[in-house]
mmCIF file of C-alpha atoms and ligand atoms in Angstrom:
data_model
loop_
_atom_site.group_PDB
_atom_site.id
_atom_site.type_symbol
_atom_site.label_atom_id
_atom_site.label_comp_id
_atom_site.label_asym_id
_atom_site.label_seq_id
_atom_site.Cartn_x
_atom_site.Cartn_y
_atom_site.Cartn_z
ATOM 1 C CA MET A 26 39.729 -12.474 94.952
ATOM 2 C CA THR A 27 36.020 -11.572 94.884
ATOM 3 C CA LEU A 28 34.454 -9.349 97.492
ATOM 4 C CA ALA A 29 31.237 -11.060 98.427
ATOM 5 C CA MET A 30 28.926 -8.253 99.527
ATOM 6 C CA SER A 31 25.343 -9.238 100.066
ATOM 7 C CA ILE A 32 22.633 -7.187 98.300
ATOM 8 C CA GLU A 33 20.034 -5.606 100.575
ATOM 9 C CA THR A 34 16.547 -6.084 99.171
ATOM 10 C CA ASN A 35 14.387 -4.322 101.768
ATOM 11 C CA GLN A 36 13.859 -1.343 99.394
ATOM 12 C CA LEU A 37 13.419 -3.456 96.285
ATOM 13 C CA GLN A 38 9.980 -3.252 94.694
ATOM 14 C CA GLN A 39 8.510 -5.227 91.834
ATOM 15 C CA LEU A 40 6.489 -2.567 89.989
ATOM 16 C CA LYS A 41 4.452 -2.492 86.833
ATOM 17 C CA PRO A 42 5.472 0.091 84.153
ATOM 18 C CA LEU A 43 4.484 3.661 85.095
ATOM 19 C CA SER A 44 0.845 4.519 84.667
ATOM 20 C CA VAL A 45 -0.595 7.865 85.827
ATOM 21 C CA PRO A 46 -4.240 8.958 86.050
ATOM 22 C CA ASN A 47 -5.554 11.050 83.187
ATOM 23 C CA ARG A 48 -6.374 14.332 84.962
ATOM 24 C CA LEU A 49 -7.588 17.660 83.667
ATOM 25 C CA LEU A 50 -5.342 20.099 85.545
ATOM 26 C CA LEU A 51 -7.408 23.202 86.285
ATOM 27 C CA GLY A 52 -5.485 24.256 89.381
ATOM 28 C CA PRO A 53 -2.766 26.897 89.832
ATOM 29 C CA GLY A 54 -0.351 24.901 87.650
ATOM 30 C CA PRO A 55 0.971 22.757 86.177
ATOM 31 C CA CYS A 56 -1.571 22.575 83.376
ATOM 32 C CA ASN A 57 -1.740 19.667 80.954
ATOM 33 C CA ALA A 58 1.169 19.982 78.554
ATOM 34 C CA HIS A 59 0.294 20.329 74.866
ATOM 35 C CA PRO A 60 0.429 16.892 73.103
ATOM 36 C CA THR A 61 2.992 18.257 70.615
ATOM 37 C CA VAL A 62 5.167 19.348 73.548
ATOM 38 C CA LEU A 63 4.918 15.900 75.141
ATOM 39 C CA GLN A 64 5.880 14.313 71.866
ATOM 40 C CA ALA A 65 8.923 16.574 71.567
ATOM 41 C CA MET A 66 9.945 15.677 75.111
ATOM 42 C CA SER A 67 9.983 11.985 74.302
ATOM 43 C CA THR A 68 12.666 12.477 71.626
ATOM 44 C CA THR A 69 16.071 10.986 72.441
ATOM 45 C CA PRO A 70 18.456 13.405 74.236
ATOM 46 C CA LEU A 71 21.264 15.126 72.356
ATOM 47 C CA GLY A 72 24.515 16.080 74.039
ATOM 48 C CA HIS A 73 24.342 19.453 75.810
ATOM 49 C CA LEU A 74 27.101 20.875 73.555
ATOM 50 C CA ASP A 75 25.914 19.262 70.318
ATOM 51 C CA PRO A 76 25.533 21.991 67.668
ATOM 52 C CA ALA A 77 21.970 20.773 67.052
ATOM 53 C CA PHE A 78 21.161 21.324 70.733
ATOM 54 C CA LEU A 79 22.908 24.703 70.812
ATOM 55 C CA GLN A 80 20.676 25.715 67.922
ATOM 56 C CA ILE A 81 17.615 24.742 70.031
ATOM 57 C CA MET A 82 18.960 26.914 72.867
ATOM 58 C CA ASP A 83 19.271 29.855 70.457
ATOM 59 C CA GLU A 84 15.707 29.306 69.296
ATOM 60 C CA ILE A 85 14.476 29.246 72.909
ATOM 61 C CA GLN A 86 16.212 32.581 73.575
ATOM 62 C CA SER A 87 14.679 34.245 70.576
ATOM 63 C CA LEU A 88 11.172 32.847 71.105
ATOM 64 C CA LEU A 89 11.286 33.815 74.782
ATOM 65 C CA ARG A 90 12.142 37.400 73.809
ATOM 66 C CA TYR A 91 9.107 37.383 71.520
ATOM 67 C CA ALA A 92 6.773 35.944 74.188
ATOM 68 C CA TRP A 93 7.980 38.492 76.736
ATOM 69 C CA GLN A 94 8.234 41.354 74.221
ATOM 70 C CA THR A 95 11.830 42.172 75.042
ATOM 71 C CA ASP A 96 15.105 42.530 73.164
ATOM 72 C CA ASN A 97 17.216 41.742 76.251
ATOM 73 C CA PRO A 98 20.291 39.861 74.981
ATOM 74 C CA HIS A 99 20.508 37.945 78.266
ATOM 75 C CA THR A 100 17.292 35.924 78.012
ATOM 76 C CA ILE A 101 17.644 32.230 78.838
ATOM 77 C CA ALA A 102 15.948 29.253 80.453
ATOM 78 C CA VAL A 103 17.094 28.293 83.932
ATOM 79 C CA SER A 104 17.323 24.543 84.581
ATOM 80 C CA GLY A 105 14.847 24.265 87.417
ATOM 81 C CA THR A 106 11.302 25.334 88.220
ATOM 82 C CA GLY A 107 10.009 28.895 88.473
ATOM 83 C CA SER A 108 11.459 29.227 91.970
ATOM 84 C CA ALA A 109 14.962 28.653 90.568
ATOM 85 C CA ALA A 110 14.507 31.448 88.020
ATOM 86 C CA MET A 111 12.992 33.584 90.814
ATOM 87 C CA GLU A 112 16.011 32.963 93.017
ATOM 88 C CA ALA A 113 18.288 33.716 90.045
ATOM 89 C CA THR A 114 16.856 37.233 89.706
ATOM 90 C CA ILE A 115 17.568 37.908 93.383
ATOM 91 C CA ALA A 116 20.957 36.165 93.521
ATOM 92 C CA ASN A 117 22.270 38.188 90.581
ATOM 93 C CA SER A 118 20.828 41.588 91.425
ATOM 94 C CA VAL A 119 21.037 41.830 95.217
ATOM 95 C CA GLU A 120 24.276 42.685 96.967
ATOM 96 C CA PRO A 121 24.371 42.520 100.766
ATOM 97 C CA GLY A 122 22.853 45.689 102.216
ATOM 98 C CA ASP A 123 20.984 46.703 99.048
ATOM 99 C CA VAL A 124 17.558 48.079 99.867
ATOM 100 C CA MET A 125 14.924 46.016 98.088
ATOM 101 C CA LEU A 126 11.301 47.106 98.223
ATOM 102 C CA ILE A 127 8.780 44.312 97.690
ATOM 103 C CA GLY A 128 5.040 44.561 97.113
ATOM 104 C CA VAL A 129 3.327 41.871 99.154
ATOM 105 C CA ALA A 130 -0.305 41.107 98.372
ATOM 106 C CA GLY A 131 -0.107 37.324 98.434
ATOM 107 C CA TYR A 132 1.971 34.207 98.944
ATOM 108 C CA PHE A 133 4.553 34.836 96.219
ATOM 109 C CA GLY A 134 5.305 38.392 97.345
ATOM 110 C CA ASN A 135 6.220 36.807 100.674
ATOM 111 C CA ARG A 136 8.453 34.280 98.906
ATOM 112 C CA LEU A 137 10.350 37.171 97.290
ATOM 113 C CA VAL A 138 10.798 38.690 100.768
ATOM 114 C CA ASP A 139 12.188 35.409 102.101
ATOM 115 C CA MET A 140 14.594 34.967 99.183
ATOM 116 C CA ALA A 141 15.828 38.571 99.178
ATOM 117 C CA GLY A 142 16.518 38.383 102.929
ATOM 118 C CA ARG A 143 18.579 35.211 102.453
ATOM 119 C CA TYR A 144 20.799 37.062 99.943
ATOM 120 C CA GLY A 145 21.430 39.875 102.416
ATOM 121 C CA ALA A 146 19.042 42.510 101.062
ATOM 122 C CA ASP A 147 17.753 45.208 103.401
ATOM 123 C CA VAL A 148 14.154 44.216 102.676
ATOM 124 C CA ARG A 149 11.326 46.750 102.958
ATOM 125 C CA THR A 150 7.734 45.840 102.162
ATOM 126 C CA ILE A 151 4.467 47.438 101.237
ATOM 127 C CA SER A 152 1.392 45.302 101.737
ATOM 128 C CA LYS A 153 -2.167 45.028 100.536
ATOM 129 C CA PRO A 154 -4.938 42.604 101.504
ATOM 130 C CA TRP A 155 -4.815 39.413 99.424
ATOM 131 C CA GLY A 156 -6.840 39.998 96.262
ATOM 132 C CA GLN A 157 -5.874 43.660 95.827
ATOM 133 C CA ASN A 158 -2.941 45.378 94.083
ATOM 134 C CA PHE A 159 -0.870 48.551 94.374
ATOM 135 C CA SER A 160 -1.776 51.842 92.718
ATOM 136 C CA ILE A 161 0.976 53.880 91.094
ATOM 137 C CA GLU A 162 0.499 56.522 93.835
ATOM 138 C CA GLU A 163 1.065 53.906 96.555
ATOM 139 C CA LEU A 164 4.183 52.676 94.784
ATOM 140 C CA ARG A 165 5.435 56.258 94.331
ATOM 141 C CA ALA A 166 5.019 57.009 98.052
ATOM 142 C CA ALA A 167 6.843 53.814 99.014
ATOM 143 C CA MET A 168 9.686 54.538 96.563
ATOM 144 C CA ALA A 169 10.100 58.026 98.035
ATOM 145 C CA GLU A 170 10.165 56.613 101.566
ATOM 146 C CA HIS A 171 12.521 53.647 100.997
ATOM 147 C CA ARG A 172 14.627 54.716 97.954
ATOM 148 C CA PRO A 173 15.343 51.095 97.004
ATOM 149 C CA LYS A 174 17.903 49.757 94.564
ATOM 150 C CA ILE A 175 15.408 47.116 93.448
ATOM 151 C CA LEU A 176 11.608 47.103 93.398
ATOM 152 C CA GLY A 177 10.076 43.615 93.292
ATOM 153 C CA LEU A 178 6.472 43.062 92.194
ATOM 154 C CA VAL A 179 4.369 40.041 91.311
ATOM 155 C CA HIS A 180 2.554 40.650 88.033
ATOM 156 C CA ALA A 181 0.126 37.754 88.479
ATOM 157 C CA GLU A 182 -0.309 36.698 92.116
ATOM 158 C CA THR A 183 -1.269 33.021 91.864
ATOM 159 C CA SER A 184 -2.461 32.880 95.456
ATOM 160 C CA THR A 185 -5.109 35.554 94.857
ATOM 161 C CA GLY A 186 -5.831 35.692 91.111
ATOM 162 C CA CYS A 187 -5.086 39.428 91.066
ATOM 163 C CA ARG A 188 -3.135 41.289 88.351
ATOM 164 C CA GLN A 189 -0.709 44.062 89.259
ATOM 165 C CA PRO A 190 -0.812 46.851 86.614
ATOM 166 C CA ILE A 191 2.724 47.820 85.582
ATOM 167 C CA ASP A 192 2.056 50.961 83.499
ATOM 168 C CA GLY A 193 4.205 53.810 84.770
ATOM 169 C CA VAL A 194 6.198 51.646 87.221
ATOM 170 C CA GLY A 195 9.268 51.429 84.961
ATOM 171 C CA GLU A 196 9.415 55.231 84.658
ATOM 172 C CA LEU A 197 9.060 55.526 88.425
ATOM 173 C CA CYS A 198 11.971 53.132 88.922
ATOM 174 C CA ARG A 199 14.144 55.126 86.553
ATOM 175 C CA GLU A 200 13.388 58.348 88.477
ATOM 176 C CA TYR A 201 14.804 56.618 91.557
ATOM 177 C CA ASP A 202 17.635 54.828 89.719
ATOM 178 C CA CYS A 203 16.129 51.532 90.795
ATOM 179 C CA LEU A 204 15.799 48.170 88.993
ATOM 180 C CA LEU A 205 12.328 46.744 88.406
ATOM 181 C CA LEU A 206 12.027 43.008 89.082
ATOM 182 C CA LEU A 207 8.822 41.278 87.984
ATOM 183 C CA ASP A 208 7.393 37.817 88.688
ATOM 184 C CA THR A 209 5.626 36.675 85.509
ATOM 185 C CA VAL A 210 5.220 33.008 86.476
ATOM 186 C CA THR A 211 1.439 33.014 86.066
ATOM 187 C CA SER A 212 1.309 35.632 83.322
ATOM 188 C CA LEU A 213 3.782 34.675 80.573
ATOM 189 C CA GLY A 214 1.829 33.443 77.543
ATOM 190 C CA GLY A 215 -1.593 34.187 79.015
ATOM 191 C CA VAL A 216 -1.605 37.820 80.204
ATOM 192 C CA PRO A 217 -0.380 40.783 78.133
ATOM 193 C CA ILE A 218 3.256 41.579 78.955
ATOM 194 C CA HIS A 219 5.470 44.217 77.322
ATOM 195 C CA LEU A 220 8.700 43.955 79.291
ATOM 196 C CA ASP A 221 10.680 46.538 77.329
ATOM 197 C CA LYS A 222 7.861 49.082 76.971
ATOM 198 C CA TRP A 223 7.208 48.728 80.707
ATOM 199 C CA GLY A 224 10.891 49.134 81.577
ATOM 200 C CA VAL A 225 11.215 45.833 83.443
ATOM 201 C CA ASP A 226 14.833 44.970 84.291
ATOM 202 C CA LEU A 227 14.581 41.451 85.671
ATOM 203 C CA ALA A 228 11.840 38.914 85.054
ATOM 204 C CA TYR A 229 11.296 35.222 85.514
ATOM 205 C CA SER A 230 8.607 32.724 84.703
ATOM 206 C CA CYS A 231 7.917 29.007 84.448
ATOM 207 C CA SER A 232 7.238 26.511 81.696
ATOM 208 C CA GLN A 233 4.196 24.722 83.145
ATOM 209 C CA LYS A 234 1.492 27.394 82.998
ATOM 210 C CA GLY A 235 0.724 29.839 80.175
ATOM 211 C CA LEU A 236 3.301 28.217 77.897
ATOM 212 C CA GLY A 237 1.726 24.754 78.172
ATOM 213 C CA CYS A 238 4.916 22.784 78.817
ATOM 214 C CA ALA A 239 5.943 20.483 81.689
ATOM 215 C CA PRO A 240 7.694 22.062 84.716
ATOM 216 C CA GLY A 241 11.476 22.324 84.909
ATOM 217 C CA ALA A 242 12.889 24.834 82.381
ATOM 218 C CA SER A 243 12.204 28.373 83.534
ATOM 219 C CA PRO A 244 12.448 31.617 81.574
ATOM 220 C CA PHE A 245 14.798 34.299 82.931
ATOM 221 C CA THR A 246 15.685 37.683 81.468
ATOM 222 C CA MET A 247 17.707 40.720 82.523
ATOM 223 C CA SER A 248 18.014 44.124 80.896
ATOM 224 C CA PRO A 249 21.318 45.832 80.081
ATOM 225 C CA ARG A 250 20.745 47.993 83.242
ATOM 226 C CA ALA A 251 20.483 44.860 85.385
ATOM 227 C CA MET A 252 23.533 43.396 83.641
ATOM 228 C CA ALA A 253 25.496 46.581 84.421
ATOM 229 C CA LYS A 254 24.682 46.138 88.130
ATOM 230 C CA LEU A 255 25.762 42.508 87.954
ATOM 231 C CA LEU A 256 29.056 43.408 86.244
ATOM 232 C CA ALA A 257 29.752 46.084 88.879
ATOM 233 C CA ARG A 258 29.287 43.695 91.842
ATOM 234 C CA LYS A 259 31.955 43.801 94.514
ATOM 235 C CA THR A 260 31.194 40.229 95.559
ATOM 236 C CA LYS A 261 30.652 37.044 93.568
ATOM 237 C CA VAL A 262 27.069 35.946 92.969
ATOM 238 C CA PRO A 263 26.611 33.758 96.053
ATOM 239 C CA ASN A 264 24.956 30.940 94.118
ATOM 240 C CA TRP A 265 27.134 29.032 91.661
ATOM 241 C CA TYR A 266 24.338 27.269 89.778
ATOM 242 C CA LEU A 267 22.383 30.468 89.107
ATOM 243 C CA ASP A 268 25.299 32.852 88.419
ATOM 244 C CA MET A 269 24.360 34.580 85.151
ATOM 245 C CA LEU A 270 27.965 35.449 84.364
ATOM 246 C CA LEU A 271 28.753 31.722 84.300
ATOM 247 C CA LEU A 272 25.485 30.755 82.609
ATOM 248 C CA GLY A 273 26.027 33.473 80.005
ATOM 249 C CA LYS A 274 29.132 31.615 78.864
ATOM 250 C CA TYR A 275 27.024 28.536 78.129
ATOM 251 C CA TRP A 276 24.085 30.371 76.507
ATOM 252 C CA GLY A 277 26.290 32.963 74.753
ATOM 253 C CA ALA A 278 29.014 32.813 72.101
ATOM 254 C CA GLU A 279 31.566 30.962 74.264
ATOM 255 C CA ARG A 280 29.443 27.804 74.590
ATOM 256 C CA MET A 281 31.301 26.739 77.681
ATOM 257 C CA TYR A 282 30.056 23.758 79.666
ATOM 258 C CA HIS A 283 28.297 24.860 82.844
ATOM 259 C CA HIS A 284 25.905 22.021 83.721
ATOM 260 C CA THR A 285 24.195 19.253 81.807
ATOM 261 C CA ALA A 286 21.017 20.930 80.623
ATOM 262 C CA PRO A 287 17.775 18.957 81.107
ATOM 263 C CA ILE A 288 17.758 18.344 77.360
ATOM 264 C CA ASN A 289 14.242 16.965 76.994
ATOM 265 C CA LEU A 290 12.687 19.771 79.002
ATOM 266 C CA TYR A 291 14.367 22.232 76.679
ATOM 267 C CA TYR A 292 12.897 20.347 73.711
ATOM 268 C CA GLY A 293 9.499 20.776 75.345
ATOM 269 C CA LEU A 294 10.018 24.467 76.069
ATOM 270 C CA ARG A 295 11.174 25.067 72.495
ATOM 271 C CA GLU A 296 8.049 23.406 71.136
ATOM 272 C CA ALA A 297 5.763 25.217 73.588
ATOM 273 C CA LEU A 298 7.275 28.548 72.545
ATOM 274 C CA ARG A 299 7.033 27.614 68.877
ATOM 275 C CA LEU A 300 3.317 26.899 69.339
ATOM 276 C CA VAL A 301 2.843 30.268 71.057
ATOM 277 C CA SER A 302 4.624 32.034 68.205
ATOM 278 C CA GLU A 303 2.592 30.106 65.627
ATOM 279 C CA GLU A 304 -0.610 31.218 67.362
ATOM 280 C CA GLY A 305 0.750 34.745 67.859
ATOM 281 C CA ILE A 306 1.345 36.016 71.409
ATOM 282 C CA ASP A 307 -1.512 38.528 71.105
ATOM 283 C CA ASN A 308 -3.860 35.749 69.977
ATOM 284 C CA SER A 309 -2.755 33.620 72.921
ATOM 285 C CA TRP A 310 -3.572 36.498 75.302
ATOM 286 C CA ALA A 311 -6.960 36.978 73.589
ATOM 287 C CA ARG A 312 -7.745 33.243 73.835
ATOM 288 C CA HIS A 313 -6.971 33.226 77.581
ATOM 289 C CA GLN A 314 -9.171 36.294 78.091
ATOM 290 C CA ALA A 315 -12.105 34.914 76.064
ATOM 291 C CA ASN A 316 -12.042 31.548 77.841
ATOM 292 C CA VAL A 317 -11.757 33.031 81.314
ATOM 293 C CA GLU A 318 -14.719 35.326 80.644
ATOM 294 C CA TYR A 319 -16.671 32.229 79.630
ATOM 295 C CA LEU A 320 -15.542 30.607 82.909
ATOM 296 C CA TRP A 321 -16.669 33.600 84.990
ATOM 297 C CA SER A 322 -20.104 33.755 83.382
ATOM 298 C CA SER A 323 -20.509 29.969 83.667
ATOM 299 C CA LEU A 324 -19.576 30.029 87.356
ATOM 300 C CA GLU A 325 -21.975 32.930 87.964
ATOM 301 C CA SER A 326 -24.727 31.000 86.215
ATOM 302 C CA ILE A 327 -24.438 28.259 88.870
ATOM 303 C CA GLY A 328 -24.451 30.819 91.690
ATOM 304 C CA LEU A 329 -20.726 31.191 92.396
ATOM 305 C CA LYS A 330 -18.866 34.483 92.959
ATOM 306 C CA MET A 331 -15.295 35.570 92.198
ATOM 307 C CA HIS A 332 -12.951 36.981 94.851
ATOM 308 C CA VAL A 333 -11.201 39.683 92.784
ATOM 309 C CA GLU A 334 -12.664 42.840 91.239
ATOM 310 C CA LYS A 335 -13.327 42.081 87.549
ATOM 311 C CA GLN A 336 -10.864 44.530 85.984
ATOM 312 C CA TYR A 337 -7.939 43.057 87.930
ATOM 313 C CA ARG A 338 -8.810 39.371 87.568
ATOM 314 C CA LEU A 339 -6.213 37.220 85.836
ATOM 315 C CA PRO A 340 -7.054 35.479 82.562
ATOM 316 C CA THR A 341 -4.977 32.519 83.771
ATOM 317 C CA LEU A 342 -6.115 32.025 87.373
ATOM 318 C CA THR A 343 -9.459 32.713 89.008
ATOM 319 C CA THR A 344 -10.192 32.653 92.730
ATOM 320 C CA VAL A 345 -13.745 31.443 93.264
ATOM 321 C CA CYS A 346 -15.411 32.105 96.636
ATOM 322 C CA ILE A 347 -16.451 28.927 98.429
ATOM 323 C CA PRO A 348 -20.122 29.407 99.365
ATOM 324 C CA ASP A 349 -21.085 29.349 103.065
ATOM 325 C CA GLY A 350 -21.759 25.854 104.308
ATOM 326 C CA VAL A 351 -19.775 24.168 101.520
ATOM 327 C CA ASP A 352 -16.687 22.125 102.442
ATOM 328 C CA GLY A 353 -14.180 23.414 99.870
ATOM 329 C CA LYS A 354 -11.634 20.647 100.470
ATOM 330 C CA ALA A 355 -14.253 17.928 100.098
ATOM 331 C CA VAL A 356 -15.461 19.421 96.810
ATOM 332 C CA ALA A 357 -11.914 19.597 95.416
ATOM 333 C CA LYS A 358 -11.299 15.999 96.485
ATOM 334 C CA GLN A 359 -14.488 14.809 94.823
ATOM 335 C CA LEU A 360 -13.643 16.690 91.614
ATOM 336 C CA LEU A 361 -10.297 14.889 91.565
ATOM 337 C CA THR A 362 -11.340 11.396 92.507
ATOM 338 C CA GLU A 363 -14.720 11.223 90.755
ATOM 339 C CA HIS A 364 -14.183 13.537 87.783
ATOM 340 C CA ASN A 365 -10.395 13.538 87.290
ATOM 341 C CA ILE A 366 -10.339 17.351 87.525
ATOM 342 C CA GLU A 367 -7.791 19.169 89.684
ATOM 343 C CA VAL A 368 -8.575 22.596 91.145
ATOM 344 C CA GLY A 369 -6.478 24.340 93.799
ATOM 345 C CA GLY A 370 -7.375 25.370 97.332
ATOM 346 C CA GLY A 371 -6.720 28.749 98.927
ATOM 347 C CA LEU A 372 -3.357 29.692 100.421
ATOM 348 C CA GLY A 373 -2.557 31.879 103.433
ATOM 349 C CA GLU A 374 -5.223 34.536 104.053
ATOM 350 C CA LEU A 375 -7.485 32.814 101.524
ATOM 351 C CA ALA A 376 -7.134 29.259 102.899
ATOM 352 C CA GLY A 377 -10.589 27.677 103.137
ATOM 353 C CA LYS A 378 -12.180 30.717 101.455
ATOM 354 C CA VAL A 379 -11.551 30.138 97.737
ATOM 355 C CA TRP A 380 -10.876 27.544 95.093
ATOM 356 C CA ARG A 381 -8.216 28.440 92.575
ATOM 357 C CA VAL A 382 -9.161 27.594 89.007
ATOM 358 C CA GLY A 383 -6.501 27.823 86.324
ATOM 359 C CA LEU A 384 -7.116 28.052 82.595
ATOM 360 C CA MET A 385 -3.572 28.103 81.327
ATOM 361 C CA GLY A 386 -1.797 27.330 78.076
ATOM 362 C CA TYR A 387 -3.207 24.221 76.411
ATOM 363 C CA ASN A 388 -6.002 24.044 79.013
ATOM 364 C CA SER A 389 -7.365 27.481 78.203
ATOM 365 C CA ARG A 390 -10.195 26.012 76.120
ATOM 366 C CA LYS A 391 -13.990 26.154 76.228
ATOM 367 C CA GLU A 392 -14.145 22.345 76.733
ATOM 368 C CA SER A 393 -12.172 22.691 79.997
ATOM 369 C CA VAL A 394 -14.793 25.119 81.311
ATOM 370 C CA ASP A 395 -17.704 22.918 80.211
ATOM 371 C CA ARG A 396 -16.185 19.857 81.917
ATOM 372 C CA LEU A 397 -15.584 21.757 85.138
ATOM 373 C CA ILE A 398 -19.051 23.275 85.281
ATOM 374 C CA ALA A 399 -20.706 19.910 84.585
ATOM 375 C CA ALA A 400 -18.689 18.313 87.396
ATOM 376 C CA LEU A 401 -19.235 21.194 89.846
ATOM 377 C CA THR A 402 -22.990 21.029 89.238
ATOM 378 C CA GLN A 403 -22.954 17.400 90.381
ATOM 379 C CA VAL A 404 -20.585 17.893 93.312
ATOM 380 C CA ILE A 405 -21.788 21.049 95.084
HETATM 381 N N1 PLP B 22 5.861 32.792 91.534
HETATM 382 C C1 PLP B 22 4.557 32.591 91.309
HETATM 383 C C2 PLP B 22 3.649 33.773 91.131
HETATM 384 C C3 PLP B 22 4.049 31.292 91.239
HETATM 385 O O1 PLP B 22 2.754 31.085 91.005
HETATM 386 C C4 PLP B 22 4.933 30.197 91.415
HETATM 387 C C5 PLP B 22 4.424 28.814 91.360
HETATM 388 O O2 PLP B 22 3.277 28.558 91.150
HETATM 389 C C6 PLP B 22 6.285 30.452 91.640
HETATM 390 C C7 PLP B 22 6.713 31.771 91.696
HETATM 391 C C8 PLP B 22 7.251 29.334 91.823
HETATM 392 O O3 PLP B 22 7.302 28.504 90.696
HETATM 393 P P1 PLP B 22 7.584 26.936 90.802
HETATM 394 O O4 PLP B 22 6.513 26.320 91.624
HETATM 395 O O5 PLP B 22 7.571 26.499 89.348
HETATM 396 O O6 PLP B 22 8.931 26.768 91.414
#
């Protein structure tokens, strides 16, 4: 007997093969992935427990430690975007009722607040206007007042283009027996980071910015101090997918199935990290700095001003003040539609006030700046 079920066709579409516009991505991320990375990603998938794939996972771990300047054994890629790795740091370190102090000087500080609250943290905040950062004295005063178990800071606040100096913060956290959690989504690969020398206990990042890969495989690391807190938990990590004790069995010696890794993204991340190591992480930082200084002087030469004080500006992301009388959204739209260049708009307190220009990973090149300036000169 055959079951004759009719096929609904109201959602059926007859499409041509995928074709996407050729954009230069100079916004807050993603950036254009390196051609070598794209090539690696188009290789046929291996099985997620194939020894050849496990070897790639090992290489990712080691190269990530190099890029972050850490020896943390538990350094992996989370299958998901930066927000997944961000949530993983919170899910694994926060136990209900733990006091977590968070520095909020932009959009992503607020996201940390939201996430920590959802995992039951007793969240305390210190705030600064968007575009500024916290001095060590301000952090010290807040630590003395709140005595947190975890201090969360954003190293590179993508919504403002401001860098948070970390010197001395690790020592401060140790004085208070507190873990230091750091968002390095817009800094890894492009801004100097020394996780171990700084005493950072938990950090996360993304693949699509300073590393020059596509989004979806996100660096995560935790120090032995953070691991000790995880092992001493009274309650299970309340997120199965991001539980580092389970993930550690896949990334570590046991090689136990946890989930089907996004194989091709891991190929891409491995290649992106290999390219960074070939260049040398210090050379990658220097390249980002040199190109962003060229961007700043080029923007100034056409009469534009930056939002952040020079010494704290990020090499990866610049907030450019929209001049009075200029429609920022219209300019960004024209750059995209007429020049195939993407720049970002302002978020939150900076909405309508700045454009966000990213020079990250593969896109941190002089040619990117020249193309943008030529287009801006026509559009503004
Ligand atoms: N943290 C910061 C500072 C970011 O800039 C971003 C994204 O741009 C995230 C976290 C979240 O990363 P994703 O968008 O890859 O989930």
